[in-house]
CSV table of N, CA and C in Angstrom, one decimal:
chain,number,residue,atom,x,y,z
A,1,UNK,N,61.3,122.3,142.4
A,1,UNK,CA,61.7,123.0,141.3
A,1,UNK,C,63.0,123.7,141.5
A,2,UNK,N,63.9,123.5,140.6
A,2,UNK,CA,65.2,124.2,140.7
A,2,UNK,C,65.3,125.5,139.9
A,3,UNK,N,66.2,126.3,140.2
A,3,UNK,CA,66.4,127.6,139.4
A,3,UNK,C,67.6,127.3,138.6
A,4,UNK,N,67.4,127.5,137.2
A,4,UNK,CA,68.4,127.3,136.2
A,4,UNK,C,68.8,128.6,135.5
A,5,UNK,N,70.0,128.9,135.4
A,5,UNK,CA,70.5,130.1,134.7
A,5,UNK,C,71.2,129.6,133.5
A,6,UNK,N,70.8,130.1,132.3
A,6,UNK,CA,71.5,129.7,131.0
A,6,UNK,C,72.0,131.0,130.4
A,7,UNK,N,73.3,131.1,130.2
A,7,UNK,CA,73.9,132.2,129.5
A,7,UNK,C,73.8,131.9,128.0
A,8,UNK,N,73.7,132.9,127.2
A,8,UNK,CA,73.5,132.6,125.8
A,8,UNK,C,72.2,131.9,125.5
A,9,UNK,N,71.2,132.2,126.3
A,9,UNK,CA,69.9,131.4,126.2
A,9,UNK,C,68.9,131.8,125.2
A,10,UNK,N,69.2,132.8,124.4
A,10,UNK,CA,68.3,133.3,123.4
A,10,UNK,C,68.2,132.5,122.1
A,11,UNK,N,69.3,131.8,121.8
A,11,UNK,CA,69.4,131.2,120.5
A,11,UNK,C,70.2,129.9,120.6
A,12,UNK,N,70.1,129.1,119.6
A,12,UNK,CA,71.0,127.9,119.4
A,12,UNK,C,71.0,126.9,120.6
A,13,UNK,N,72.1,126.5,120.9
A,13,UNK,CA,72.3,125.4,122.0
A,13,UNK,C,71.7,125.9,123.3
A,14,UNK,N,72.0,127.2,123.6
A,14,UNK,CA,71.5,127.7,124.9
A,14,UNK,C,70.0,127.7,124.9
A,15,UNK,N,69.4,128.1,123.8
A,15,UNK,CA,67.9,128.1,123.8
A,15,UNK,C,67.4,126.7,123.9
A,16,UNK,N,68.0,125.7,123.3
A,16,UNK,CA,67.6,124.3,123.4
A,16,UNK,C,67.7,123.8,124.8
A,17,UNK,N,68.8,124.2,125.5
A,17,UNK,CA,69.0,123.8,126.9
A,17,UNK,C,67.9,124.4,127.7
A,18,UNK,N,67.6,125.7,127.6
A,18,UNK,CA,66.6,126.4,128.3
A,18,UNK,C,65.2,125.8,128.1
A,19,UNK,N,64.9,125.5,126.8
A,19,UNK,CA,63.7,124.8,126.5
A,19,UNK,C,63.5,123.5,127.2
A,20,UNK,N,64.6,122.7,127.2
A,20,UNK,CA,64.5,121.4,127.9
A,20,UNK,C,64.3,121.5,129.4
A,21,UNK,N,65.0,122.4,130.0
A,21,UNK,CA,64.8,122.6,131.5
A,21,UNK,C,63.3,123.1,131.7
A,22,UNK,N,62.9,124.1,130.9
A,22,UNK,CA,61.5,124.6,131.1
A,22,UNK,C,60.5,123.5,130.9
A,23,UNK,N,60.7,122.6,129.9
A,23,UNK,CA,59.7,121.5,129.7
A,23,UNK,C,59.7,120.6,130.9
A,24,UNK,N,60.8,120.5,131.6
A,24,UNK,CA,60.8,119.7,132.8
A,24,UNK,C,60.2,120.4,134.1
A,25,UNK,N,59.7,121.6,133.9
A,25,UNK,CA,59.1,122.3,135.0
A,25,UNK,C,60.0,123.1,135.9
A,26,UNK,N,61.3,123.3,135.4
A,26,UNK,CA,62.2,124.1,136.2
A,26,UNK,C,62.0,125.6,136.0
A,27,UNK,N,62.4,126.4,137.0
A,27,UNK,CA,62.4,127.8,136.8
A,27,UNK,C,63.7,128.2,136.1
A,28,UNK,N,63.5,128.8,134.9
A,28,UNK,CA,64.6,129.0,134.0
A,28,UNK,C,64.8,130.5,133.8
A,29,UNK,N,66.1,131.0,133.9
A,29,UNK,CA,66.4,132.4,133.7
A,29,UNK,C,67.4,132.3,132.5
A,30,UNK,N,67.1,133.1,131.4
A,30,UNK,CA,68.1,133.2,130.3
A,30,UNK,C,68.6,134.6,130.3
A,31,UNK,N,69.9,134.6,129.9
A,31,UNK,CA,70.6,135.9,129.7
A,31,UNK,C,71.4,135.9,128.5
A,32,UNK,N,71.6,137.0,127.9
A,32,UNK,CA,72.4,137.2,126.7
A,32,UNK,C,72.5,138.7,126.4
A,33,UNK,N,73.0,139.0,125.2
A,33,UNK,CA,73.2,140.4,124.8
A,33,UNK,C,72.1,141.0,124.0
A,34,UNK,N,71.2,140.1,123.4
A,34,UNK,CA,70.2,140.6,122.5
A,34,UNK,C,68.8,140.5,123.1
A,35,UNK,N,68.3,141.7,123.5
A,35,UNK,CA,67.0,141.7,124.2
A,35,UNK,C,65.8,141.1,123.4
A,36,UNK,N,65.8,141.4,122.1
A,36,UNK,CA,64.6,140.9,121.3
A,36,UNK,C,64.6,139.4,121.2
A,37,UNK,N,65.8,138.8,121.1
A,37,UNK,CA,65.8,137.3,121.0
A,37,UNK,C,65.5,136.7,122.4
A,38,UNK,N,66.0,137.3,123.5
A,38,UNK,CA,65.7,136.8,124.8
A,38,UNK,C,64.2,136.9,125.1
A,39,UNK,N,63.6,138.1,124.8
A,39,UNK,CA,62.2,138.3,125.0
A,39,UNK,C,61.4,137.3,124.3
A,40,UNK,N,61.7,137.0,123.0
A,40,UNK,CA,60.9,136.0,122.3
A,40,UNK,C,61.1,134.6,122.9
A,41,UNK,N,62.3,134.2,123.2
A,41,UNK,CA,62.6,132.9,123.8
A,41,UNK,C,61.9,132.8,125.1
A,42,UNK,N,61.9,133.8,125.9
A,42,UNK,CA,61.3,133.8,127.2
A,42,UNK,C,59.7,133.6,127.1
A,43,UNK,N,59.2,134.3,126.1
A,43,UNK,CA,57.7,134.3,125.9
A,43,UNK,C,57.3,132.9,125.5
A,44,UNK,N,58.2,132.2,124.7
A,44,UNK,CA,57.8,130.9,124.2
A,44,UNK,C,58.1,129.8,125.3
A,45,UNK,N,59.0,130.0,126.2
A,45,UNK,CA,59.3,129.0,127.2
A,45,UNK,C,58.8,129.2,128.6
A,46,UNK,N,58.4,130.5,128.9
A,46,UNK,CA,58.0,130.8,130.2
A,46,UNK,C,59.2,131.2,131.1
A,47,UNK,N,60.4,131.4,130.5
A,47,UNK,CA,61.6,131.7,131.3
A,47,UNK,C,61.6,133.2,131.6
A,48,UNK,N,62.3,133.5,132.7
A,48,UNK,CA,62.6,134.9,133.0
A,48,UNK,C,63.8,135.3,132.2
A,49,UNK,N,64.0,136.6,131.9
A,49,UNK,CA,65.2,137.0,131.1
A,49,UNK,C,65.7,138.4,131.5
A,50,UNK,N,67.0,138.6,131.2
A,50,UNK,CA,67.6,139.9,131.4
A,50,UNK,C,68.8,139.9,130.4
A,51,UNK,N,69.0,141.1,129.8
A,51,UNK,CA,70.2,141.2,129.0
A,51,UNK,C,71.4,141.3,129.9
A,52,UNK,N,72.5,140.7,129.5
A,52,UNK,CA,73.7,140.7,130.3
A,52,UNK,C,74.8,140.2,129.4
A,53,UNK,N,75.8,141.0,129.2
A,53,UNK,CA,77.1,140.7,128.5
A,53,UNK,C,78.0,140.1,129.6
A,54,UNK,N,78.2,138.8,129.6
A,54,UNK,CA,79.0,138.2,130.6
A,54,UNK,C,80.5,138.5,130.6
A,55,UNK,N,80.9,139.2,129.5
A,55,UNK,CA,82.3,139.6,129.5
A,55,UNK,C,82.5,141.0,130.2
A,56,UNK,N,81.4,141.6,130.7
A,56,UNK,CA,81.4,142.9,131.3
A,56,UNK,C,81.1,142.6,132.8
A,57,UNK,N,82.1,142.8,133.7
A,57,UNK,CA,81.9,142.5,135.1
A,57,UNK,C,80.8,143.4,135.7
A,58,UNK,N,80.6,144.6,135.3
A,58,UNK,CA,79.5,145.4,135.8
A,58,UNK,C,78.2,144.9,135.4
A,59,UNK,N,78.0,144.4,134.2
A,59,UNK,CA,76.8,143.8,133.8
A,59,UNK,C,76.5,142.5,134.6
A,60,UNK,N,77.5,141.8,134.9
A,60,UNK,CA,77.3,140.5,135.6
A,60,UNK,C,76.9,140.9,137.1
A,61,UNK,N,77.4,141.9,137.6
A,61,UNK,CA,77.0,142.4,139.0
A,61,UNK,C,75.6,142.9,138.9
A,62,UNK,N,75.2,143.6,137.9
A,62,UNK,CA,73.8,144.1,137.8
A,62,UNK,C,72.9,142.9,137.6
A,63,UNK,N,73.3,141.9,136.9
A,63,UNK,CA,72.4,140.7,136.7
A,63,UNK,C,72.3,140.0,138.1
A,64,UNK,N,73.4,139.8,138.8
A,64,UNK,CA,73.4,139.2,140.1
A,64,UNK,C,72.4,139.9,141.0
A,65,UNK,N,72.5,141.2,141.1
A,65,UNK,CA,71.6,141.9,142.0
A,65,UNK,C,70.1,141.8,141.5
A,66,UNK,N,69.9,141.8,140.2
A,66,UNK,CA,68.5,141.6,139.7
A,66,UNK,C,68.0,140.2,140.1
A,67,UNK,N,68.9,139.2,139.9
A,67,UNK,CA,68.6,137.8,140.2
A,67,UNK,C,68.2,137.6,141.7
A,68,UNK,N,69.0,138.2,142.6
A,68,UNK,CA,68.7,138.1,144.0
A,68,UNK,C,67.4,138.8,144.4
A,69,UNK,N,67.1,139.9,143.7
A,69,UNK,CA,65.9,140.7,144.0
A,69,UNK,C,64.7,140.1,143.4
A,70,UNK,N,64.8,139.7,142.2
A,70,UNK,CA,63.6,139.3,141.4
A,70,UNK,C,63.3,137.7,141.4
A,71,UNK,N,64.3,136.9,141.5
A,71,UNK,CA,64.2,135.5,141.4
A,71,UNK,C,64.4,134.8,142.7
A,72,UNK,N,65.4,135.1,143.4
A,72,UNK,CA,65.7,134.5,144.7
A,72,UNK,C,67.2,134.3,144.9
A,73,UNK,N,67.5,133.9,146.1
A,73,UNK,CA,68.9,133.8,146.5
A,73,UNK,C,69.6,132.5,146.1
A,74,UNK,N,68.9,131.5,145.5
A,74,UNK,CA,69.5,130.2,145.2
A,74,UNK,C,69.5,130.0,143.7
A,75,UNK,N,70.6,129.6,143.2
A,75,UNK,CA,70.7,129.1,141.8
A,75,UNK,C,71.2,127.7,141.9
A,76,UNK,N,70.5,126.7,141.3
A,76,UNK,CA,70.8,125.3,141.4
A,76,UNK,C,71.7,124.9,140.3
A,77,UNK,N,71.5,125.4,139.1
A,77,UNK,CA,72.3,125.0,137.9
A,77,UNK,C,72.7,126.3,137.1
A,78,UNK,N,73.9,126.4,136.7
A,78,UNK,CA,74.3,127.4,135.8
A,78,UNK,C,74.9,126.7,134.6
A,79,UNK,N,74.3,127.1,133.4
A,79,UNK,CA,74.8,126.6,132.1
A,79,UNK,C,75.5,127.7,131.5
A,80,UNK,N,76.9,127.7,131.4
A,80,UNK,CA,77.6,128.8,130.9
A,80,UNK,C,77.9,128.5,129.4
A,81,UNK,N,76.9,128.9,128.6
A,81,UNK,CA,76.8,128.6,127.2
A,81,UNK,C,77.2,129.8,126.3
A,82,UNK,N,77.5,131.0,126.9
A,82,UNK,CA,77.8,132.2,126.2
A,82,UNK,C,79.1,132.0,125.4
A,83,UNK,N,79.1,132.4,124.2
A,83,UNK,CA,80.3,132.4,123.4
A,83,UNK,C,81.2,133.5,123.8
A,84,UNK,N,82.4,133.5,123.2
A,84,UNK,CA,83.4,134.6,123.5
A,84,UNK,C,84.5,134.6,122.5
A,85,UNK,N,85.2,135.7,122.5
A,85,UNK,CA,86.3,135.9,121.5
A,85,UNK,C,87.6,136.0,122.3
A,86,UNK,N,87.6,135.9,123.6
A,86,UNK,CA,88.8,136.0,124.3
A,86,UNK,C,89.2,137.4,124.5
């Protein structure tokens, strides 16, 4: 089983990607800015989740620390699906 991180994993394409990996039995972690959407998606797919605005370096560091502590030291796949405005 691989560990998959999907940014923007609460809705749209990110959610579909997370669903596909979860259906294949992978350990999926979804992150995004909207807790309610992430919580719902995680409940439906069995994914772990945490809010994280990937445009905020401090939030990314907090996510990284959480990931190491709660999920493990290895990430096999990162799907960088989060949108941005530059």
